[in-house]
GROMACS .gro file of N, CA and C in nm:
model
  516
    1MET      N    1  -2.273  -3.134  -5.782
    1MET     CA    2  -2.153  -3.115  -5.678
    1MET      C    3  -2.103  -2.977  -5.772
    2THR      N    4  -2.000  -2.902  -5.663
    2THR     CA    5  -1.992  -2.770  -5.728
    2THR      C    6  -1.784  -2.766  -5.747
    3ALA      N    7  -1.803  -2.700  -5.867
    3ALA     CA    8  -1.614  -2.649  -5.824
    3ALA      C    9  -1.581  -2.579  -5.789
    4ALA      N   10  -1.523  -2.625  -5.756
    4ALA     CA   11  -1.397  -2.514  -5.613
    4ALA      C   12  -1.370  -2.414  -5.748
    5GLN      N   13  -1.322  -2.320  -5.659
    5GLN     CA   14  -1.261  -2.197  -5.776
    5GLN      C   15  -1.106  -2.146  -5.702
    6VAL      N   16  -1.026  -2.160  -5.799
    6VAL     CA   17  -0.889  -2.113  -5.679
    6VAL      C   18  -0.871  -1.971  -5.783
    7PRO      N   19  -0.748  -1.929  -5.647
    7PRO     CA   20  -0.786  -1.744  -5.714
    7PRO      C   21  -0.604  -1.714  -5.837
    8ALA      N   22  -0.664  -1.674  -5.967
    8ALA     CA   23  -0.605  -1.634  -5.973
    8ALA      C   24  -0.463  -1.648  -5.954
    9SER      N   25  -0.389  -1.600  -5.921
    9SER     CA   26  -0.230  -1.556  -5.837
    9SER      C   27  -0.216  -1.723  -5.760
   10GLY      N   28  -0.318  -1.807  -5.711
   10GLY     CA   29  -0.223  -1.873  -5.726
   10GLY      C   30  -0.248  -1.929  -5.571
   11ALA      N   31  -0.222  -1.833  -5.401
   11ALA     CA   32  -0.225  -1.794  -5.300
   11ALA      C   33  -0.288  -1.635  -5.217
   12ALA      N   34  -0.328  -1.730  -5.144
   12ALA     CA   35  -0.317  -1.560  -5.067
   12ALA      C   36  -0.240  -1.530  -5.077
   13PRO      N   37  -0.229  -1.360  -5.039
   13PRO     CA   38  -0.074  -1.272  -5.005
   13PRO      C   39  -0.068  -1.334  -4.870
   14ALA      N   40   0.072  -1.312  -4.824
   14ALA     CA   41   0.053  -1.401  -4.702
   14ALA      C   42   0.089  -1.260  -4.618
   15PRO      N   43   0.062  -1.308  -4.428
   15PRO     CA   44   0.000  -1.094  -4.348
   15PRO      C   45   0.205  -1.061  -4.335
   16THR      N   46   0.161  -0.936  -4.391
   16THR     CA   47   0.266  -0.898  -4.326
   16THR      C   48   0.337  -0.915  -4.237
   17GLN      N   49   0.486  -0.833  -4.151
   17GLN     CA   50   0.565  -0.913  -4.063
   17GLN      C   51   0.489  -0.781  -4.014
   18LYS      N   52   0.478  -0.688  -4.033
   18LYS     CA   53   0.504  -0.577  -3.986
   18LYS      C   54   0.385  -0.516  -3.956
   19ARG      N   55   0.306  -0.598  -3.969
   19ARG     CA   56   0.137  -0.596  -3.852
   19ARG      C   57   0.161  -0.721  -3.796
   20GLY      N   58   0.130  -0.791  -3.760
   20GLY     CA   59   0.215  -0.831  -3.665
   20GLY      C   60   0.348  -0.782  -3.498
   21LEU      N   61   0.400  -0.783  -3.572
   21LEU     CA   62   0.512  -0.689  -3.495
   21LEU      C   63   0.372  -0.584  -3.425
   22SER      N   64   0.348  -0.504  -3.515
   22SER     CA   65   0.227  -0.391  -3.487
   22SER      C   66   0.188  -0.364  -3.403
   23ARG      N   67   0.082  -0.490  -3.325
   23ARG     CA   68  -0.007  -0.547  -3.289
   23ARG      C   69   0.021  -0.586  -3.170
   24ARG      N   70   0.172  -0.687  -3.146
   24ARG     CA   71   0.241  -0.729  -3.022
   24ARG      C   72   0.281  -0.639  -2.957
   25LEU      N   73   0.329  -0.505  -2.988
   25LEU     CA   74   0.379  -0.382  -2.937
   25LEU      C   75   0.281  -0.303  -2.808
   26ALA      N   76   0.159  -0.333  -2.946
   26ALA     CA   77   0.064  -0.217  -2.856
   26ALA      C   78   0.028  -0.302  -2.767
   27ARG      N   79   0.011  -0.460  -2.776
   27ARG     CA   80  -0.047  -0.573  -2.662
   27ARG      C   81   0.112  -0.528  -2.507
   28ASP      N   82   0.189  -0.484  -2.557
   28ASP     CA   83   0.322  -0.493  -2.515
   28ASP      C   84   0.310  -0.389  -2.437
   29LEU      N   85   0.237  -0.281  -2.510
   29LEU     CA   86   0.233  -0.127  -2.448
   29LEU      C   87   0.140  -0.133  -2.343
   30THR      N   88   0.000  -0.199  -2.413
   30THR     CA   89  -0.070  -0.160  -2.277
   30THR      C   90  -0.033  -0.239  -2.162
   31GLY      N   91   0.084  -0.284  -2.195
   31GLY     CA   92   0.039  -0.397  -2.065
   31GLY      C   93   0.129  -0.342  -1.944
   32TRP      N   94   0.223  -0.283  -1.994
   32TRP     CA   95   0.328  -0.175  -1.937
   32TRP      C   96   0.286  -0.136  -1.926
   33ALA      N   97   0.188  -0.003  -1.974
   33ALA     CA   98   0.071   0.161  -1.921
   33ALA      C   99  -0.028   0.043  -1.765
   34PHE      N  100  -0.066  -0.034  -1.833
   34PHE     CA  101  -0.135  -0.077  -1.681
   34PHE      C  102  -0.060  -0.042  -1.547
   35ILE      N  103   0.069  -0.145  -1.571
   35ILE     CA  104   0.182  -0.222  -1.440
   35ILE      C  105   0.225  -0.074  -1.363
   36SER      N  106   0.262   0.061  -1.481
   36SER     CA  107   0.347   0.145  -1.428
   36SER      C  108   0.313   0.165  -1.354
   37PRO      N  109   0.170   0.303  -1.374
   37PRO     CA  110   0.156   0.290  -1.176
   37PRO      C  111   0.240   0.177  -1.025
   38TRP      N  112   0.167   0.101  -1.091
   38TRP     CA  113   0.284   0.089  -0.966
   38TRP      C  114   0.373   0.030  -0.981
   39VAL      N  115   0.464   0.065  -1.105
   39VAL     CA  116   0.594   0.049  -1.123
   39VAL      C  117   0.682   0.180  -1.054
   40ILE      N  118   0.653   0.332  -1.101
   40ILE     CA  119   0.665   0.371  -1.082
   40ILE      C  120   0.682   0.414  -0.909
   41GLY      N  121   0.553   0.342  -0.831
   41GLY     CA  122   0.475   0.377  -0.692
   41GLY      C  123   0.667   0.276  -0.582
   42PHE      N  124   0.666   0.150  -0.687
   42PHE     CA  125   0.770   0.084  -0.594
   42PHE      C  126   0.903   0.120  -0.649
   43ILE      N  127   0.980   0.246  -0.774
   43ILE     CA  128   1.081   0.237  -0.751
   43ILE      C  129   1.109   0.372  -0.657
   44GLY      N  130   0.945   0.411  -0.680
   44GLY     CA  131   0.961   0.591  -0.546
   44GLY      C  132   0.955   0.554  -0.390
   45LEU      N  133   0.911   0.468  -0.405
   45LEU     CA  134   0.848   0.451  -0.236
   45LEU      C  135   0.921   0.323  -0.150
   46THR      N  136   0.967   0.205  -0.233
   46THR     CA  137   1.084   0.149  -0.211
   46THR      C  138   1.174   0.136  -0.191
   47ALA      N  139   1.161   0.126  -0.334
   47ALA     CA  140   1.342   0.086  -0.396
   47ALA      C  141   1.368   0.214  -0.425
   48PHE      N  142   1.446   0.295  -0.460
   48PHE     CA  143   1.508   0.471  -0.452
   48PHE      C  144   1.543   0.453  -0.255
   49PRO      N  145   1.440   0.417  -0.176
   49PRO     CA  146   1.461   0.507  -0.026
   49PRO      C  147   1.583   0.391  -0.018
   50PHE      N  148   1.504   0.259  -0.033
   50PHE     CA  149   1.611   0.152   0.034
   50PHE      C  150   1.782   0.195  -0.060
   51LEU      N  151   1.802   0.205  -0.174
   51LEU     CA  152   1.932   0.204  -0.256
   51LEU      C  153   2.010   0.304  -0.190
   52PHE      N  154   1.873   0.440  -0.162
   52PHE     CA  155   1.955   0.548  -0.077
   52PHE      C  156   2.037   0.536   0.011
   53SER      N  157   1.929   0.525   0.123
   53SER     CA  158   2.023   0.444   0.238
   53SER      C  159   2.121   0.385   0.243
   54ILE      N  160   2.096   0.275   0.166
   54ILE     CA  161   2.263   0.217   0.139
   54ILE      C  162   2.359   0.277   0.119
   55TYR      N  163   2.348   0.388   0.092
   55TYR     CA  164   2.445   0.489   0.014
   55TYR      C  165   2.499   0.552   0.096
   56LEU      N  166   2.422   0.616   0.196
   56LEU     CA  167   2.381   0.650   0.268
   56LEU      C  168   2.494   0.630   0.428
   57SER      N  169   2.486   0.513   0.381
   57SER     CA  170   2.571   0.410   0.461
   57SER      C  171   2.650   0.375   0.510
   58LEU      N  172   2.693   0.372   0.349
   58LEU     CA  173   2.859   0.374   0.299
   58LEU      C  174   2.887   0.524   0.312
   59THR      N  175   2.881   0.691   0.337
   59THR     CA  176   2.939   0.782   0.338
   59THR      C  177   2.975   0.808   0.524
   60GLU      N  178   3.040   0.924   0.460
   60GLU     CA  179   3.027   0.994   0.603
   60GLU      C  180   2.953   1.139   0.579
   61TYR      N  181   2.823   1.150   0.625
   61TYR     CA  182   2.716   1.273   0.540
   61TYR      C  183   2.769   1.388   0.693
   62SER      N  184   2.789   1.485   0.657
   62SER     CA  185   2.688   1.623   0.712
   62SER      C  186   2.654   1.706   0.663
   63MET      N  187   2.521   1.806   0.694
   63MET     CA  188   2.481   1.888   0.619
   63MET      C  189   2.559   1.995   0.536
   64ALA      N  190   2.711   2.034   0.640
   64ALA     CA  191   2.773   2.073   0.647
   64ALA      C  192   2.864   2.115   0.415
   65ALA      N  193   2.942   1.939   0.456
   65ALA     CA  194   3.021   1.877   0.367
   65ALA      C  195   2.939   1.849   0.311
   66PRO      N  196   2.941   1.815   0.202
   66PRO     CA  197   2.930   1.676   0.075
   66PRO      C  198   2.952   1.532   0.125
   67PRO      N  199   2.863   1.450   0.102
   67PRO     CA  200   2.918   1.366   0.098
   67PRO      C  201   3.002   1.221   0.137
   68GLU      N  202   3.135   1.221   0.157
   68GLU     CA  203   3.267   1.118   0.180
   68GLU      C  204   3.201   0.987   0.213
   69PHE      N  205   3.288   0.885   0.050
   69PHE     CA  206   3.244   0.735   0.089
   69PHE      C  207   3.377   0.697   0.153
   70ILE      N  208   3.262   0.597   0.351
   70ILE     CA  209   3.364   0.552   0.394
   70ILE      C  210   3.341   0.441   0.385
   71GLY      N  211   3.346   0.294   0.299
   71GLY     CA  212   3.264   0.174   0.316
   71GLY      C  213   3.221   0.185   0.445
   72LEU      N  214   3.255   0.012   0.549
   72LEU     CA  215   3.142  -0.052   0.584
   72LEU      C  216   3.194   0.007   0.741
   73GLU      N  217   3.218   0.121   0.748
   73GLU     CA  218   3.347   0.183   0.836
   73GLU      C  219   3.188   0.245   1.005
   74ASN      N  220   3.125   0.260   0.865
   74ASN     CA  221   2.977   0.297   0.926
   74ASN      C  222   2.928   0.155   1.055
   75PHE      N  223   2.920   0.058   1.043
   75PHE     CA  224   2.918  -0.082   1.045
   75PHE      C  225   2.969  -0.159   1.086
   76ARG      N  226   3.082  -0.115   1.072
   76ARG     CA  227   3.210  -0.137   1.211
   76ARG      C  228   3.128  -0.089   1.347
   77PHE      N  229   3.184   0.052   1.314
   77PHE     CA  230   3.170   0.122   1.419
   77PHE      C  231   3.040   0.038   1.531
   78MET      N  232   2.916   0.080   1.451
   78MET     CA  233   2.805   0.027   1.523
   78MET      C  234   2.819  -0.163   1.586
   79PHE      N  235   2.850  -0.184   1.557
   79PHE     CA  236   2.869  -0.328   1.582
   79PHE      C  237   3.007  -0.282   1.671
   80PHE      N  238   3.076  -0.253   1.634
   80PHE     CA  239   3.185  -0.257   1.756
   80PHE      C  240   3.213  -0.152   1.873
   81GLU      N  241   3.138  -0.021   1.863
   81GLU     CA  242   3.168   0.008   1.902
   81GLU      C  243   3.089   0.150   1.999
   82ASP      N  244   2.953   0.090   1.904
   82ASP     CA  245   2.781   0.199   1.959
   82ASP      C  246   2.748   0.069   2.024
   83ARG      N  247   2.766   0.193   2.213
   83ARG     CA  248   2.673   0.108   2.335
   83ARG      C  249   2.557   0.131   2.304
   84VAL      N  250   2.525   0.297   2.208
   84VAL     CA  251   2.365   0.285   2.230
   84VAL      C  252   2.327   0.198   2.155
   85TYR      N  253   2.348   0.170   1.984
   85TYR     CA  254   2.279   0.058   1.957
   85TYR      C  255   2.262  -0.054   1.990
   86TRP      N  256   2.364  -0.132   2.030
   86TRP     CA  257   2.349  -0.249   2.162
   86TRP      C  258   2.251  -0.274   2.227
   87THR      N  259   2.284  -0.144   2.351
   87THR     CA  260   2.159  -0.046   2.442
   87THR      C  261   2.027  -0.084   2.325
   88ALA      N  262   1.974  -0.067   2.293
   88ALA     CA  263   1.888   0.002   2.191
   88ALA      C  264   1.842  -0.107   2.109
   89MET      N  265   1.919  -0.263   2.130
   89MET     CA  266   1.888  -0.387   2.023
   89MET      C  267   1.804  -0.501   2.172
   90ARG      N  268   1.889  -0.419   2.285
   90ARG     CA  269   1.896  -0.550   2.415
   90ARG      C  270   1.739  -0.529   2.450
   91VAL      N  271   1.698  -0.356   2.488
   91VAL     CA  272   1.540  -0.329   2.442
   91VAL      C  273   1.482  -0.383   2.393
   92THR      N  274   1.447  -0.354   2.240
   92THR     CA  275   1.432  -0.369   2.107
   92THR      C  276   1.330  -0.544   2.159
   93TRP      N  277   1.476  -0.626   2.152
   93TRP     CA  278   1.478  -0.769   2.187
   93TRP      C  279   1.379  -0.818   2.290
   94THR      N  280   1.390  -0.771   2.444
   94THR     CA  281   1.327  -0.756   2.513
   94THR      C  282   1.143  -0.775   2.541
   95TYR      N  283   1.154  -0.613   2.513
   95TYR     CA  284   1.045  -0.589   2.446
   95TYR      C  285   0.973  -0.739   2.366
   96ALA      N  286   1.013  -0.758   2.274
   96ALA     CA  287   0.960  -0.816   2.149
   96ALA      C  288   0.915  -0.910   2.260
   97ALA      N  289   0.992  -0.985   2.304
   97ALA     CA  290   1.082  -1.117   2.371
   97ALA      C  291   0.909  -1.101   2.468
   98ILE      N  292   0.913  -0.984   2.539
   98ILE     CA  293   0.823  -1.008   2.642
   98ILE      C  294   0.670  -1.003   2.588
   99ALA      N  295   0.656  -0.879   2.515
   99ALA     CA  296   0.521  -0.812   2.443
   99ALA      C  297   0.429  -0.960   2.367
  100VAL      N  298   0.510  -0.984   2.266
  100VAL     CA  299   0.461  -1.061   2.213
  100VAL      C  300   0.350  -1.161   2.300
  101PRO      N  301   0.439  -1.317   2.280
  101PRO     CA  302   0.413  -1.342   2.373
  101PRO      C  303   0.288  -1.316   2.413
  102LEU      N  304   0.268  -1.236   2.544
  102LEU     CA  305   0.144  -1.261   2.634
  102LEU      C  306   0.065  -1.096   2.580
  103GLY      N  307   0.151  -1.047   2.489
  103GLY     CA  308  -0.030  -0.988   2.356
  103GLY      C  309  -0.115  -1.086   2.294
  104MET      N  310  -0.046  -1.228   2.263
  104MET     CA  311  -0.082  -1.356   2.254
  104MET      C  312  -0.191  -1.461   2.356
  105VAL      N  313  -0.084  -1.490   2.461
  105VAL     CA  314  -0.202  -1.475   2.523
  105VAL      C  315  -0.359  -1.432   2.649
  106GLN      N  316  -0.319  -1.281   2.647
  106GLN     CA  317  -0.422  -1.247   2.667
  106GLN      C  318  -0.509  -1.255   2.575
  107SER      N  319  -0.526  -1.265   2.449
  107SER     CA  320  -0.585  -1.234   2.283
  107SER      C  321  -0.688  -1.368   2.285
  108VAL      N  322  -0.586  -1.440   2.339
  108VAL     CA  323  -0.638  -1.634   2.356
  108VAL      C  324  -0.710  -1.567   2.478
  109PHE      N  325  -0.745  -1.592   2.579
  109PHE     CA  326  -0.775  -1.541   2.709
  109PHE      C  327  -0.881  -1.392   2.714
  110ILE      N  328  -0.877  -1.365   2.681
  110ILE     CA  329  -0.993  -1.262   2.612
  110ILE      C  330  -1.099  -1.352   2.541
  111ALA      N  331  -1.078  -1.403   2.427
  111ALA     CA  332  -1.121  -1.477   2.384
  111ALA      C  333  -1.274  -1.572   2.359
  112LEU      N  334  -1.161  -1.640   2.493
  112LEU     CA  335  -1.269  -1.805   2.586
  112LEU      C  336  -1.368  -1.708   2.702
  113ILE      N  337  -1.328  -1.580   2.773
  113ILE     CA  338  -1.356  -1.549   2.826
  113ILE      C  339  -1.546  -1.493   2.753
  114LEU      N  340  -1.470  -1.367   2.589
  114LEU     CA  341  -1.607  -1.362   2.646
  114LEU      C  342  -1.665  -1.402   2.488
  115ASN      N  343  -1.638  -1.651   2.520
  115ASN     CA  344  -1.768  -1.678   2.368
  115ASN      C  345  -1.758  -1.772   2.504
  116GLN      N  346  -1.749  -1.748   2.631
  116GLN     CA  347  -1.822  -1.818   2.829
  116GLN      C  348  -1.997  -1.833   2.754
  117ARG      N  349  -2.081  -1.929   2.850
  117ARG     CA  350  -2.222  -1.877   2.800
  117ARG      C  351  -2.240  -1.854   2.978
  118VAL      N  352  -2.235  -1.712   3.034
  118VAL     CA  353  -2.201  -1.698   3.187
  118VAL      C  354  -2.335  -1.614   3.142
  119HIS      N  355  -2.425  -1.553   3.312
  119HIS     CA  356  -2.457  -1.519   3.309
  119HIS      C  357  -2.462  -1.344   3.300
  120GLY      N  358  -2.445  -1.230   3.217
  120GLY     CA  359  -2.387  -1.092   3.204
  120GLY      C  360  -2.272  -1.044   3.121
  121ILE      N  361  -2.258  -1.211   3.020
  121ILE     CA  362  -2.163  -1.154   2.991
  121ILE      C  363  -2.193  -1.095   2.827
  122ALA      N  364  -2.279  -1.076   2.789
  122ALA     CA  365  -2.285  -1.006   2.713
  122ALA      C  366  -2.277  -0.820   2.750
  123PHE      N  367  -2.288  -0.800   2.803
  123PHE     CA  368  -2.251  -0.680   2.909
  123PHE      C  369  -2.060  -0.666   2.851
  124PHE      N  370  -2.016  -0.769   2.912
  124PHE     CA  371  -1.861  -0.810   2.869
  124PHE      C  372  -1.848  -0.774   2.621
  125ARG      N  373  -1.889  -0.844   2.606
  125ARG     CA  374  -1.938  -0.834   2.479
  125ARG      C  375  -1.921  -0.679   2.376
  126THR      N  376  -2.018  -0.621   2.523
  126THR     CA  377  -2.029  -0.476   2.401
  126THR      C  378  -1.944  -0.365   2.530
  127ALA      N  379  -1.871  -0.407   2.593
  127ALA     CA  380  -1.852  -0.380   2.624
  127ALA      C  381  -1.668  -0.333   2.598
  128PHE      N  382  -1.654  -0.450   2.529
  128PHE     CA  383  -1.564  -0.552   2.454
  128PHE      C  384  -1.585  -0.445   2.321
  129TYR      N  385  -1.601  -0.466   2.280
  129TYR     CA  386  -1.623  -0.452   2.155
  129TYR      C  387  -1.683  -0.244   2.105
  130VAL      N  388  -1.742  -0.218   2.104
  130VAL     CA  389  -1.731  -0.017   2.162
  130VAL      C  390  -1.694   0.049   2.098
  131PRO      N  391  -1.588   0.001   2.199
  131PRO     CA  392  -1.492   0.159   2.110
  131PRO      C  393  -1.451   0.103   2.043
  132GLY      N  394  -1.430   0.008   1.904
  132GLY     CA  395  -1.359  -0.020   1.795
  132GLY      C  396  -1.518  -0.009   1.721
  133MET      N  397  -1.624  -0.034   1.796
  133MET     CA  398  -1.714   0.036   1.641
  133MET      C  399  -1.746   0.215   1.670
  134ILE      N  400  -1.695   0.289   1.773
  134ILE     CA  401  -1.734   0.368   1.782
  134ILE      C  402  -1.650   0.471   1.708
  135SER      N  403  -1.535   0.441   1.672
  135SER     CA  404  -1.403   0.468   1.617
  135SER      C  405  -1.485   0.462   1.464
  136SER      N  406  -1.559   0.326   1.402
  136SER     CA  407  -1.594   0.284   1.304
  136SER      C  408  -1.738   0.423   1.243
  137VAL      N  409  -1.759   0.437   1.338
  137VAL     CA  410  -1.892   0.520   1.315
  137VAL      C  411  -1.913   0.654   1.356
  138GLY      N  412  -1.763   0.666   1.404
  138GLY     CA  413  -1.777   0.831   1.371
  138GLY      C  414  -1.710   0.886   1.219
  139TRP      N  415  -1.597   0.774   1.179
  139TRP     CA  416  -1.542   0.810   1.082
  139TRP      C  417  -1.634   0.758   0.943
  140MET      N  418  -1.723   0.767   1.007
  140MET     CA  419  -1.894   0.707   0.892
  140MET      C  420  -1.945   0.872   0.870
  141LEU      N  421  -1.981   0.876   1.039
  141LEU     CA  422  -2.022   1.034   1.090
  141LEU      C  423  -1.949   1.139   0.965
  142VAL      N  424  -1.832   1.168   1.041
  142VAL     CA  425  -1.773   1.239   0.917
  142VAL      C  426  -1.702   1.199   0.746
  143TRP      N  427  -1.739   1.094   0.722
  143TRP     CA  428  -1.700   1.109   0.562
  143TRP      C  429  -1.849   1.187   0.488
  144THR      N  430  -1.989   1.070   0.594
  144THR     CA  431  -2.133   1.145   0.601
  144THR      C  432  -2.170   1.279   0.560
  145TYR      N  433  -2.089   1.405   0.651
  145TYR     CA  434  -2.071   1.548   0.654
  145TYR      C  435  -2.021   1.598   0.491
  146LEU      N  436  -1.917   1.558   0.496
  146LEU     CA  437  -1.789   1.606   0.368
  146LEU      C  438  -1.823   1.575   0.321
  147LEU      N  439  -1.901   1.414   0.240
  147LEU     CA  440  -1.997   1.436   0.067
  147LEU      C  441  -2.091   1.476   0.087
  148SER      N  442  -2.204   1.463   0.159
  148SER     CA  443  -2.344   1.476   0.177
  148SER      C  444  -2.297   1.745   0.080
  149LYS      N  445  -2.509   1.655  -0.009
  149LYS     CA  446  -2.518   1.786  -0.098
  149LYS      C  447  -2.435   1.919  -0.046
  150ASN      N  448  -2.523   1.974   0.044
  150ASN     CA  449  -2.432   2.032   0.173
  150ASN      C  450  -2.290   2.011   0.214
  151GLY      N  451  -2.219   1.926   0.226
  151GLY     CA  452  -2.110   1.963   0.322
  151GLY      C  453  -2.025   2.033   0.204
  152ALA      N  454  -1.905   2.016   0.275
  152ALA     CA  455  -1.682   2.041   0.330
  152ALA      C  456  -1.713   1.990   0.099
  153VAL      N  457  -1.696   1.923   0.047
  153VAL     CA  458  -1.659   1.902  -0.062
  153VAL      C  459  -1.720   1.986  -0.179
  154ASN      N  460  -1.868   1.978  -0.144
  154ASN     CA  461  -1.972   2.063  -0.258
  154ASN      C  462  -1.919   2.213  -0.182
  155TRP      N  463  -1.904   2.202  -0.097
  155TRP     CA  464  -1.898   2.351  -0.026
  155TRP      C  465  -1.722   2.416  -0.115
  156ALA      N  466  -1.630   2.333  -0.177
  156ALA     CA  467  -1.534   2.375  -0.212
  156ALA      C  468  -1.472   2.352  -0.299
  157LEU      N  469  -1.533   2.268  -0.422
  157LEU     CA  470  -1.618   2.295  -0.579
  157LEU      C  471  -1.636   2.434  -0.554
  158ALA      N  472  -1.781   2.463  -0.471
  158ALA     CA  473  -1.851   2.505  -0.494
  158ALA      C  474  -1.787   2.703  -0.523
  159LEU      N  475  -1.689   2.687  -0.439
  159LEU     CA  476  -1.594   2.827  -0.481
  159LEU      C  477  -1.516   2.809  -0.571
  160VAL      N  478  -1.451   2.756  -0.690
  160VAL     CA  479  -1.399   2.746  -0.769
  160VAL      C  480  -1.513   2.742  -0.951
  161GLY      N  481  -1.686   2.765  -0.856
  161GLY     CA  482  -1.719   2.721  -0.982
  161GLY      C  483  -1.763   2.607  -1.038
  162ILE      N  484  -1.828   2.551  -0.953
  162ILE     CA  485  -1.825   2.337  -0.982
  162ILE      C  486  -1.896   2.317  -0.901
  163GLU      N  487  -2.094   2.284  -0.927
  163GLU     CA  488  -2.128   2.174  -0.913
  163GLU      C  489  -2.117   2.044  -0.888
  164GLY      N  490  -2.141   2.041  -0.737
  164GLY     CA  491  -2.033   1.849  -0.708
  164GLY      C  492  -2.181   1.799  -0.777
  165PRO      N  493  -2.182   1.652  -0.740
  165PRO     CA  494  -2.165   1.553  -0.786
  165PRO      C  495  -2.334   1.545  -0.637
  166SER      N  496  -2.421   1.421  -0.630
  166SER     CA  497  -2.494   1.418  -0.510
  166SER      C  498  -2.408   1.334  -0.475
  167TYR      N  499  -2.242   1.272  -0.405
  167TYR     CA  500  -2.210   1.123  -0.404
  167TYR      C  501  -2.325   1.015  -0.313
  168LEU      N  502  -2.367   1.102  -0.216
  168LEU     CA  503  -2.448   0.974  -0.165
  168LEU      C  504  -2.610   0.929  -0.207
  169ASN      N  505  -2.679   1.012  -0.339
  169ASN     CA  506  -2.757   0.923  -0.280
  169ASN      C  507  -2.773   0.848  -0.445
  170SER      N  508  -2.850   0.758  -0.460
  170SER     CA  509  -2.842   0.650  -0.588
  170SER      C  510  -2.902   0.763  -0.754
  171THR      N  511  -2.818   0.685  -0.787
  171THR     CA  512  -2.953   0.814  -0.928
  171THR      C  513  -3.031   0.652  -1.012
  172THR      N  514  -3.032   0.538  -0.941
  172THR     CA  515  -3.145   0.473  -1.004
  172THR      C  516  -3.238   0.489  -0.927
   0.00000   0.00000   0.00000
């Protein structure tokens, strides 16, 4: 058997608290760094416009004078005095009540027709799908032109002295 050696001090030194804290802080900062683009986008494109629109709805606002806080007066006017609001709501709800169900029925009807096995159905399937495919082919041609070796992107880069890469060619 071998004898175990015991350190002279009796125990290994405990890790310092600062080291663990800095590791945790670095991990937390890394997480915040990864999520920050989304947070910035959410604040700038959703939260700020939403809160600013609430602020504007509670003020009397004109370009010639500073905003004046009037509370819920705009909402009282809209719900109880403004005929244009109620006309717009009636038109919107009527359109939604008619267009949504008719659109769903029409979609199911077209799907049932295109799924039938009858003479000449290939022509109707082609006529139905070609408009959607043509726009995809058109966009493919535009991007192919823009990103080709002699395309518009590399031409613009050459104007400022940068040799653009061959975006569409494989390097392997």
